[in-house]
Amino acid sequence: MTTTGTRDARSRDSVGADEGLLRQLAGALACLSRQRTVPHPVYPAKVQNAYNRLVLHCLRRGEEPPGSVPQMVRWACERPLAEWPLELPSENFPGTALLVDPQTRLPHQLCLEWEVSAADPAAELFENERVREALAVCRAARSPQAYTAFRAMLTSRPVLTGAELALLGGDPGCGMLLHDVIKRCYEPVPASYLRRGTYRQCARCRCLMVPLPHGGHRCELDRCRRDGTSDEGTPLRADKGGVFQLSRPLRMFITSPGLAETDLQAALRTKFGITAEMWPAYDAYDLRVPLPGGRHWAVDVKDRVNPVLLARSLTPFRNEPPHDRAFLVVPRYRFRDNEAYGRQFRRNLPEHLADRVTLLDDRAFLRLVGDEISTRRDQPGDPRTEGGHRA
């Protein structure tokens, strides 16, 4: 006779296996999107293996499987994740979310988050070994300011012409030290971004917009699409040296949250006259916020779709530079899109971290800073230093 405990264990095993399949499928879809030539009749092994596993999974569950790899991609474009034959907690299915944009045929951020569930997805993808390379070079040169300039460039300049890329070698900010690394961060822009001889850059993030089949353009980043940034953007004509853009994982996981980080820094300066240090001590965390009484708050900013994966990826903040409190700040629109964002995050947070991390949206964090300033401006600093954790 099967006990309740045995059934629960089997259910957990099933969920774990289905999560593994979802990650494998997400990796296959991302792999297909990165192909720069006409696909070979024989698909890459990771694509074929994911498809084969999905077919076997469907057959075991009595579901009709996709008839081919292209049909699997069609599923990702048309079938909400909640309707896939996968046994996962409902909180892992954000509404009617699709893995792939049906018009641009590019994976959504949700897909890339499932591809790599880690503290810093960009650092785990082989294309983004470049970030670690930059850290190593800057540490060897004892130049934290060069790393800060490098991160700022990846945030503010996701697209460069060939001439601009070449000229970076003479830039004293970071180009002279990191020129070779920078060149490997950028890749030639595919012809699919070109329409009538012109590229279009999003007015908000400066990434290239994707031409849509029936006219118009769409930005790849979630926030730009949600905020209605769907204008034609800024025209950019190709020069003889070509046009280059950051690899897509860098655009998604460095440029996008980098914009939220710099927005928060600007808001702190405008509202309170506070100058927060960006990416201190070779990116120990994202912002170090000075407060009255000699106190400092450490902030990591994450612009992530899935709060479950975010909670699971929590790892410690570094203790240097020292800080009194640590915060994880997520843009407000993520909470508006998913009203259970905070609850799902807390429910999936490891128990031993539950009382050692504070998750806030950016507006709530700014209110808290205002409260702290008003109550502590004339008080001595609190000598206690709380440990924080980093997502």
Short mmCIF file of C-alpha atoms in Angstrom, two decimals:
data_model
loop_
_atom_site.label_atom_id
_atom_site.label_comp_id
_atom_site.label_asym_id
_atom_site.label_seq_id
_atom_site.Cartn_x
_atom_site.Cartn_y
_atom_site.Cartn_z
CA MET A 1 0.00 0.00 0.00
CA THR A 2 1.41 3.39 -1.01
CA THR A 3 1.84 5.77 1.91
CA THR A 4 1.18 9.49 1.77
CA GLY A 5 4.89 10.14 2.31
CA THR A 6 5.78 7.94 -0.66
CA ARG A 7 3.24 9.72 -2.88
CA ASP A 8 4.60 13.10 -1.81
CA ALA A 9 8.15 11.98 -2.55
CA ARG A 10 7.12 10.78 -6.01
CA SER A 11 5.35 14.08 -6.63
CA ARG A 12 8.49 16.01 -5.66
CA ASP A 13 10.56 13.78 -7.94
CA SER A 14 8.13 14.45 -10.79
CA VAL A 15 8.31 18.21 -10.23
CA GLY A 16 12.10 18.06 -10.19
CA ALA A 17 12.22 16.05 -13.41
CA ASP A 18 9.78 18.40 -15.14
CA GLU A 19 11.79 21.43 -14.06
CA GLY A 20 14.85 19.79 -15.55
CA LEU A 21 12.97 19.24 -18.81
CA LEU A 22 11.82 22.85 -18.86
CA ARG A 23 15.41 24.05 -18.43
CA GLN A 24 16.51 21.74 -21.24
CA LEU A 25 13.77 23.02 -23.54
CA ALA A 26 14.64 26.62 -22.70
CA GLY A 27 18.28 25.91 -23.54
CA ALA A 28 17.27 24.39 -26.88
CA LEU A 29 15.12 27.40 -27.79
CA ALA A 30 17.92 29.79 -26.84
CA CYS A 31 20.38 27.73 -28.89
CA LEU A 32 18.15 27.93 -31.96
CA SER A 33 17.77 31.71 -31.56
CA ARG A 34 21.56 32.17 -31.58
CA GLN A 35 22.09 30.50 -34.94
CA ARG A 36 23.36 33.09 -37.39
CA THR A 37 23.05 30.96 -40.53
CA VAL A 38 20.32 28.87 -42.14
CA PRO A 39 19.79 25.89 -39.81
CA HIS A 40 21.56 22.70 -40.82
CA PRO A 41 19.25 19.74 -41.52
CA VAL A 42 20.78 18.09 -38.48
CA TYR A 43 19.97 20.10 -35.35
CA PRO A 44 22.55 20.69 -32.61
CA ALA A 45 22.63 17.85 -30.10
CA LYS A 46 21.16 19.95 -27.27
CA VAL A 47 18.18 20.84 -29.48
CA GLN A 48 17.57 17.30 -30.70
CA ASN A 49 17.98 15.85 -27.20
CA ALA A 50 15.48 18.33 -25.75
CA TYR A 51 12.97 17.55 -28.49
CA ASN A 52 13.40 13.77 -28.04
CA ARG A 53 12.91 14.09 -24.28
CA LEU A 54 9.77 16.21 -24.76
CA VAL A 55 8.29 13.63 -27.16
CA LEU A 56 8.98 10.77 -24.73
CA HIS A 57 7.54 12.82 -21.86
CA CYS A 58 4.33 13.49 -23.80
CA LEU A 59 3.91 9.86 -24.82
CA ARG A 60 4.29 8.71 -21.24
CA ARG A 61 1.54 11.11 -20.20
CA GLY A 62 -0.79 10.28 -23.05
CA GLU A 63 -0.31 13.73 -24.64
CA GLU A 64 0.08 14.38 -28.35
CA PRO A 65 3.73 15.44 -28.81
CA PRO A 66 4.97 18.08 -31.26
CA GLY A 67 5.71 16.43 -34.60
CA SER A 68 9.05 18.14 -35.23
CA VAL A 69 11.52 20.65 -33.84
CA PRO A 70 9.77 23.50 -35.73
CA GLN A 71 6.48 22.41 -34.14
CA MET A 72 8.17 22.45 -30.73
CA VAL A 73 9.15 26.06 -31.44
CA ARG A 74 5.54 26.75 -32.47
CA TRP A 75 4.41 25.42 -29.10
CA ALA A 76 6.77 27.89 -27.43
CA CYS A 77 5.31 30.74 -29.51
CA GLU A 78 1.64 29.85 -29.12
CA ARG A 79 1.11 27.73 -26.02
CA PRO A 80 1.30 29.48 -22.61
CA LEU A 81 3.74 27.79 -20.28
CA ALA A 82 0.90 26.81 -17.94
CA GLU A 83 -0.59 24.66 -20.74
CA TRP A 84 2.53 22.57 -21.35
CA PRO A 85 2.31 18.98 -20.04
CA LEU A 86 4.65 19.74 -17.15
CA GLU A 87 4.01 19.09 -13.48
CA LEU A 88 5.22 22.27 -11.81
CA PRO A 89 3.85 24.45 -9.01
CA SER A 90 1.40 27.01 -10.39
CA GLU A 91 3.62 29.85 -9.14
CA ASN A 92 6.17 28.89 -11.78
CA PHE A 93 3.65 29.83 -14.48
CA PRO A 94 3.29 33.62 -14.66
CA GLY A 95 -0.17 33.95 -16.19
CA THR A 96 -0.29 33.45 -19.93
CA ALA A 97 3.47 33.83 -20.39
CA LEU A 98 5.01 32.38 -23.54
CA LEU A 99 8.59 31.17 -23.83
CA VAL A 100 9.10 32.74 -27.28
CA ASP A 101 7.75 35.96 -28.79
CA PRO A 102 5.43 34.86 -31.62
CA GLN A 103 6.28 37.88 -33.78
CA THR A 104 10.04 38.23 -33.35
CA ARG A 105 10.62 34.48 -32.78
CA LEU A 106 13.13 35.39 -30.04
CA PRO A 107 13.04 33.80 -26.57
CA HIS A 108 11.44 35.95 -23.89
CA GLN A 109 13.44 36.74 -20.75
CA LEU A 110 11.35 34.11 -18.96
CA CYS A 111 12.86 31.48 -21.28
CA LEU A 112 16.41 32.67 -20.64
CA GLU A 113 15.82 32.66 -16.89
CA TRP A 114 14.78 29.02 -17.05
CA GLU A 115 17.78 28.23 -19.24
CA VAL A 116 20.12 29.10 -16.43
CA SER A 117 18.77 29.28 -12.90
CA ALA A 118 21.67 30.86 -11.04
CA ALA A 119 22.56 33.92 -8.99
CA ASP A 120 23.85 35.72 -12.07
CA PRO A 121 22.57 34.10 -15.29
CA ALA A 122 24.85 36.21 -17.50
CA ALA A 123 27.94 34.94 -15.73
CA GLU A 124 26.88 31.32 -16.27
CA LEU A 125 26.45 31.47 -20.04
CA PHE A 126 29.57 30.85 -22.04
CA GLU A 127 29.12 34.04 -24.08
CA ASN A 128 29.41 36.02 -20.88
CA GLU A 129 32.71 34.67 -19.66
CA ARG A 130 33.66 38.18 -20.80
CA VAL A 131 32.37 39.70 -17.56
CA ARG A 132 34.64 37.44 -15.53
CA GLU A 133 37.50 38.22 -17.90
CA ALA A 134 36.99 41.93 -17.29
CA LEU A 135 36.98 41.38 -13.52
CA ALA A 136 40.22 39.40 -13.70
CA VAL A 137 41.97 42.01 -15.85
CA CYS A 138 40.85 44.90 -13.64
CA ARG A 139 41.84 43.10 -10.44
CA ALA A 140 45.29 42.33 -11.87
CA ALA A 141 45.67 46.00 -12.80
CA ARG A 142 44.25 47.11 -9.42
CA SER A 143 41.79 49.29 -11.28
CA PRO A 144 38.26 49.04 -9.83
CA GLN A 145 37.39 52.26 -11.66
CA ALA A 146 38.05 50.53 -15.01
CA TYR A 147 35.59 47.77 -14.09
CA THR A 148 32.99 50.36 -13.07
CA ALA A 149 33.47 52.13 -16.42
CA PHE A 150 33.15 48.77 -18.21
CA ARG A 151 29.84 47.97 -16.50
CA ALA A 152 28.55 51.47 -17.23
CA MET A 153 29.41 51.03 -20.89
CA LEU A 154 27.55 47.70 -21.13
CA THR A 155 24.53 49.46 -19.64
CA SER A 156 24.56 52.65 -21.71
CA ARG A 157 26.06 51.49 -25.02
CA PRO A 158 24.58 48.13 -26.03
CA VAL A 159 25.09 49.02 -29.71
CA LEU A 160 28.27 50.34 -31.37
CA THR A 161 29.28 51.01 -34.95
CA GLY A 162 32.48 49.42 -36.18
CA ALA A 163 34.23 52.79 -35.98
CA GLU A 164 33.10 53.33 -32.38
CA LEU A 165 34.27 49.86 -31.39
CA ALA A 166 37.71 50.50 -32.91
CA LEU A 167 38.07 53.88 -31.20
CA LEU A 168 37.44 52.37 -27.75
CA GLY A 169 41.06 51.23 -27.72
CA GLY A 170 42.07 54.81 -26.97
CA ASP A 171 39.44 55.42 -24.29
CA PRO A 172 41.24 55.98 -20.96
CA GLY A 173 38.11 54.98 -18.98
CA CYS A 174 38.25 51.25 -19.66
CA GLY A 175 38.98 50.82 -23.37
CA MET A 176 42.77 50.90 -23.12
CA LEU A 177 42.79 48.17 -20.46
CA LEU A 178 39.83 46.09 -21.64
CA HIS A 179 39.66 46.65 -25.40
CA ASP A 180 40.15 42.97 -26.28
CA VAL A 181 37.51 41.89 -23.74
CA ILE A 182 35.10 44.57 -24.96
CA LYS A 183 35.45 43.45 -28.58
CA ARG A 184 34.46 39.92 -27.54
CA CYS A 185 31.36 41.22 -25.74
CA TYR A 186 29.95 42.60 -29.00
CA GLU A 187 28.87 40.61 -32.05
CA PRO A 188 27.90 41.63 -35.59
CA VAL A 189 24.21 42.50 -35.85
CA PRO A 190 22.25 39.98 -37.95
CA ALA A 191 20.52 41.24 -41.09
CA SER A 192 17.15 40.46 -39.47
CA TYR A 193 17.43 43.73 -37.51
CA LEU A 194 17.80 45.77 -40.70
CA ARG A 195 14.84 47.28 -42.56
CA ARG A 196 15.27 49.39 -45.67
CA GLY A 197 18.94 49.95 -44.91
CA THR A 198 18.36 51.27 -41.38
CA TYR A 199 18.51 49.89 -37.84
CA ARG A 200 16.37 51.35 -35.06
CA GLN A 201 17.52 51.86 -31.47
CA CYS A 202 15.00 51.84 -28.62
CA ALA A 203 14.57 55.34 -27.20
CA ARG A 204 14.81 54.02 -23.63
CA CYS A 205 17.44 51.29 -23.52
CA ARG A 206 19.36 51.98 -26.78
CA CYS A 207 19.17 48.31 -27.78
CA LEU A 208 18.23 47.55 -31.38
CA MET A 209 14.54 47.10 -32.00
CA VAL A 210 13.32 44.05 -33.90
CA PRO A 211 11.36 44.68 -37.13
CA LEU A 212 7.93 43.05 -37.03
CA PRO A 213 6.53 41.08 -39.99
CA HIS A 214 3.63 43.46 -40.61
CA GLY A 215 5.44 46.73 -39.93
CA GLY A 216 6.69 48.52 -36.84
CA HIS A 217 9.40 47.55 -34.41
CA ARG A 218 9.54 45.99 -30.94
CA CYS A 219 12.18 46.25 -28.23
CA GLU A 220 13.45 42.96 -26.82
CA LEU A 221 13.50 44.07 -23.18
CA ASP A 222 10.48 43.35 -20.97
CA ARG A 223 10.29 46.80 -19.39
CA CYS A 224 10.40 48.68 -22.68
CA ARG A 225 7.61 46.51 -24.11
CA ARG A 226 5.53 46.83 -20.95
CA ASP A 227 5.97 50.60 -20.80
CA GLY A 228 4.77 50.89 -24.38
CA THR A 229 8.13 51.76 -25.89
CA SER A 230 6.97 50.75 -29.35
CA ASP A 231 7.83 53.81 -31.38
CA GLU A 232 10.20 53.63 -34.30
CA GLY A 233 13.13 54.55 -32.10
CA THR A 234 16.26 56.31 -33.30
CA PRO A 235 17.51 55.47 -36.79
CA LEU A 236 21.03 54.09 -37.10
CA ARG A 237 22.60 53.51 -40.49
CA ALA A 238 25.29 50.92 -40.97
CA ASP A 239 28.74 52.26 -41.80
CA LYS A 240 31.48 50.44 -43.66
CA GLY A 241 32.72 48.92 -40.42
CA GLY A 242 29.32 47.40 -39.66
CA VAL A 243 27.14 47.56 -36.54
CA PHE A 244 27.73 45.52 -33.39
CA GLN A 245 25.59 44.73 -30.36
CA LEU A 246 26.16 43.01 -27.05
CA SER A 247 25.35 39.31 -27.03
CA ARG A 248 21.72 38.78 -26.10
CA PRO A 249 22.32 37.33 -22.60
CA LEU A 250 24.43 40.41 -21.82
CA ARG A 251 21.66 42.70 -23.09
CA MET A 252 19.10 40.80 -21.03
CA PHE A 253 21.01 40.29 -17.79
CA ILE A 254 23.51 43.17 -17.73
CA THR A 255 22.03 46.04 -19.78
CA SER A 256 18.45 45.63 -18.56
CA PRO A 257 19.09 45.50 -14.78
CA GLY A 258 21.90 48.03 -15.30
CA LEU A 259 19.28 50.54 -16.41
CA ALA A 260 17.28 49.86 -13.25
CA GLU A 261 20.48 50.30 -11.20
CA THR A 262 21.34 53.66 -12.77
CA ASP A 263 17.69 54.78 -12.47
CA LEU A 264 17.86 54.04 -8.74
CA GLN A 265 21.18 55.88 -8.41
CA ALA A 266 19.70 58.92 -10.19
CA ALA A 267 16.58 58.86 -7.97
CA LEU A 268 18.72 58.77 -4.81
CA ARG A 269 20.66 61.80 -6.03
CA THR A 270 17.58 63.75 -7.14
CA LYS A 271 15.37 63.04 -4.11
CA PHE A 272 17.92 63.01 -1.29
CA GLY A 273 21.21 64.37 -2.63
CA ILE A 274 22.81 60.96 -2.02
CA THR A 275 25.62 59.79 -4.29
CA ALA A 276 25.53 55.99 -4.27
CA GLU A 277 28.66 54.14 -5.35
CA MET A 278 28.04 51.82 -8.28
CA TRP A 279 29.47 48.28 -8.40
CA PRO A 280 31.91 48.90 -5.51
CA ALA A 281 35.00 46.75 -4.95
CA TYR A 282 34.76 44.95 -8.28
CA ASP A 283 30.99 44.41 -8.13
CA ALA A 284 30.65 43.24 -4.53
CA TYR A 285 27.06 44.40 -4.98
CA ASP A 286 25.32 46.95 -7.20
CA LEU A 287 24.99 50.12 -5.08
CA ARG A 288 26.51 51.24 -1.80
CA VAL A 289 24.19 53.87 -0.35
CA PRO A 290 25.64 56.26 2.28
CA LEU A 291 23.26 57.40 5.03
CA PRO A 292 23.45 59.77 8.02
CA GLY A 293 25.53 58.58 10.94
CA GLY A 294 28.12 56.85 8.78
CA ARG A 295 25.79 53.99 7.90
CA HIS A 296 25.73 52.27 4.51
CA TRP A 297 23.14 50.10 2.83
CA ALA A 298 24.09 47.53 0.22
CA VAL A 299 21.72 47.04 -2.70
CA ASP A 300 21.49 44.47 -5.45
CA VAL A 301 19.02 45.26 -8.23
CA LYS A 302 17.40 42.39 -10.13
CA ASP A 303 14.93 42.78 -12.99
CA ARG A 304 13.70 39.19 -13.03
CA VAL A 305 10.41 37.72 -14.25
CA ASN A 306 10.30 34.68 -11.99
CA PRO A 307 10.46 35.29 -8.20
CA VAL A 308 10.78 31.54 -7.54
CA LEU A 309 14.04 31.26 -9.45
CA LEU A 310 15.20 34.54 -7.91
CA ALA A 311 14.63 33.26 -4.37
CA ARG A 312 16.36 29.96 -5.03
CA SER A 313 19.43 31.74 -6.39
CA LEU A 314 20.10 33.80 -3.27
CA THR A 315 23.79 33.85 -2.26
CA PRO A 316 25.67 36.00 0.26
CA PHE A 317 26.65 39.60 -0.34
CA ARG A 318 30.35 40.09 0.10
CA ASN A 319 31.26 41.76 3.39
CA GLU A 320 33.63 44.25 1.77
CA PRO A 321 32.92 47.06 1.45
CA PRO A 322 31.07 46.85 4.79
CA HIS A 323 27.37 47.62 5.05
CA ASP A 324 24.75 47.84 7.79
CA ARG A 325 21.81 46.40 5.87
CA ALA A 326 21.39 44.54 2.59
CA PHE A 327 18.48 44.87 0.17
CA LEU A 328 17.29 43.13 -2.94
CA VAL A 329 15.46 45.70 -5.09
CA VAL A 330 13.22 44.76 -8.02
CA PRO A 331 11.52 47.30 -10.34
CA ARG A 332 7.95 48.07 -9.34
CA TYR A 333 6.47 46.88 -12.62
CA ARG A 334 7.36 43.26 -11.81
CA PHE A 335 5.11 43.48 -8.73
CA ARG A 336 2.32 45.07 -10.79
CA ASP A 337 2.56 42.28 -13.36
CA ASN A 338 2.51 39.61 -10.65
CA GLU A 339 0.76 40.69 -7.46
CA ALA A 340 2.06 37.56 -5.69
CA TYR A 341 5.71 38.33 -6.53
CA GLY A 342 6.74 39.01 -2.93
CA ARG A 343 4.83 36.04 -1.48
CA GLN A 344 6.27 33.64 -4.06
CA PHE A 345 9.75 34.94 -3.37
CA ARG A 346 9.41 34.50 0.40
CA ARG A 347 7.82 31.06 0.07
CA ASN A 348 10.78 29.78 -1.94
CA LEU A 349 13.50 31.48 0.07
CA PRO A 350 15.68 28.99 2.00
CA GLU A 351 14.56 28.97 5.63
CA HIS A 352 17.95 29.98 7.01
CA LEU A 353 17.86 33.16 4.90
CA ALA A 354 14.25 34.14 5.58
CA ASP A 355 15.05 36.81 8.18
CA ARG A 356 18.31 38.00 6.63
CA VAL A 357 17.22 39.55 3.34
CA THR A 358 14.83 42.38 2.54
CA LEU A 359 13.04 42.32 -0.82
CA LEU A 360 11.53 45.65 -1.89
CA ASP A 361 10.37 47.27 -5.09
CA ASP A 362 12.32 50.38 -6.12
CA ARG A 363 9.65 52.83 -4.94
CA ALA A 364 9.36 51.18 -1.53
CA PHE A 365 13.13 51.27 -1.16
CA LEU A 366 13.23 55.00 -1.90
CA ARG A 367 10.50 55.59 0.72
CA LEU A 368 12.54 53.63 3.25
CA VAL A 369 15.63 55.71 2.48
CA GLY A 370 13.55 58.86 3.05
CA ASP A 371 12.31 57.53 6.39
CA GLU A 372 15.85 56.59 7.42
CA ILE A 373 17.19 60.04 6.61
CA SER A 374 14.40 61.82 8.48
CA THR A 375 14.85 59.73 11.64
CA ARG A 376 18.64 59.37 11.67
CA ARG A 377 19.98 62.60 10.19
CA ASP A 378 21.13 63.91 13.58
CA GLN A 379 21.68 60.56 15.29
CA PRO A 380 24.99 58.70 15.65
CA GLY A 381 25.43 55.68 13.42
CA ASP A 382 24.34 52.27 14.60
CA PRO A 383 27.54 50.28 15.11
CA ARG A 384 25.86 46.97 14.34
CA THR A 385 26.48 45.47 10.91
CA GLU A 386 23.89 43.05 9.61
CA GLY A 387 24.79 40.26 7.22
CA GLY A 388 23.11 40.38 3.84
CA HIS A 389 22.54 37.97 1.03
CA ARG A 390 22.79 38.46 -2.67
CA ALA A 391 20.51 37.25 -5.43
#
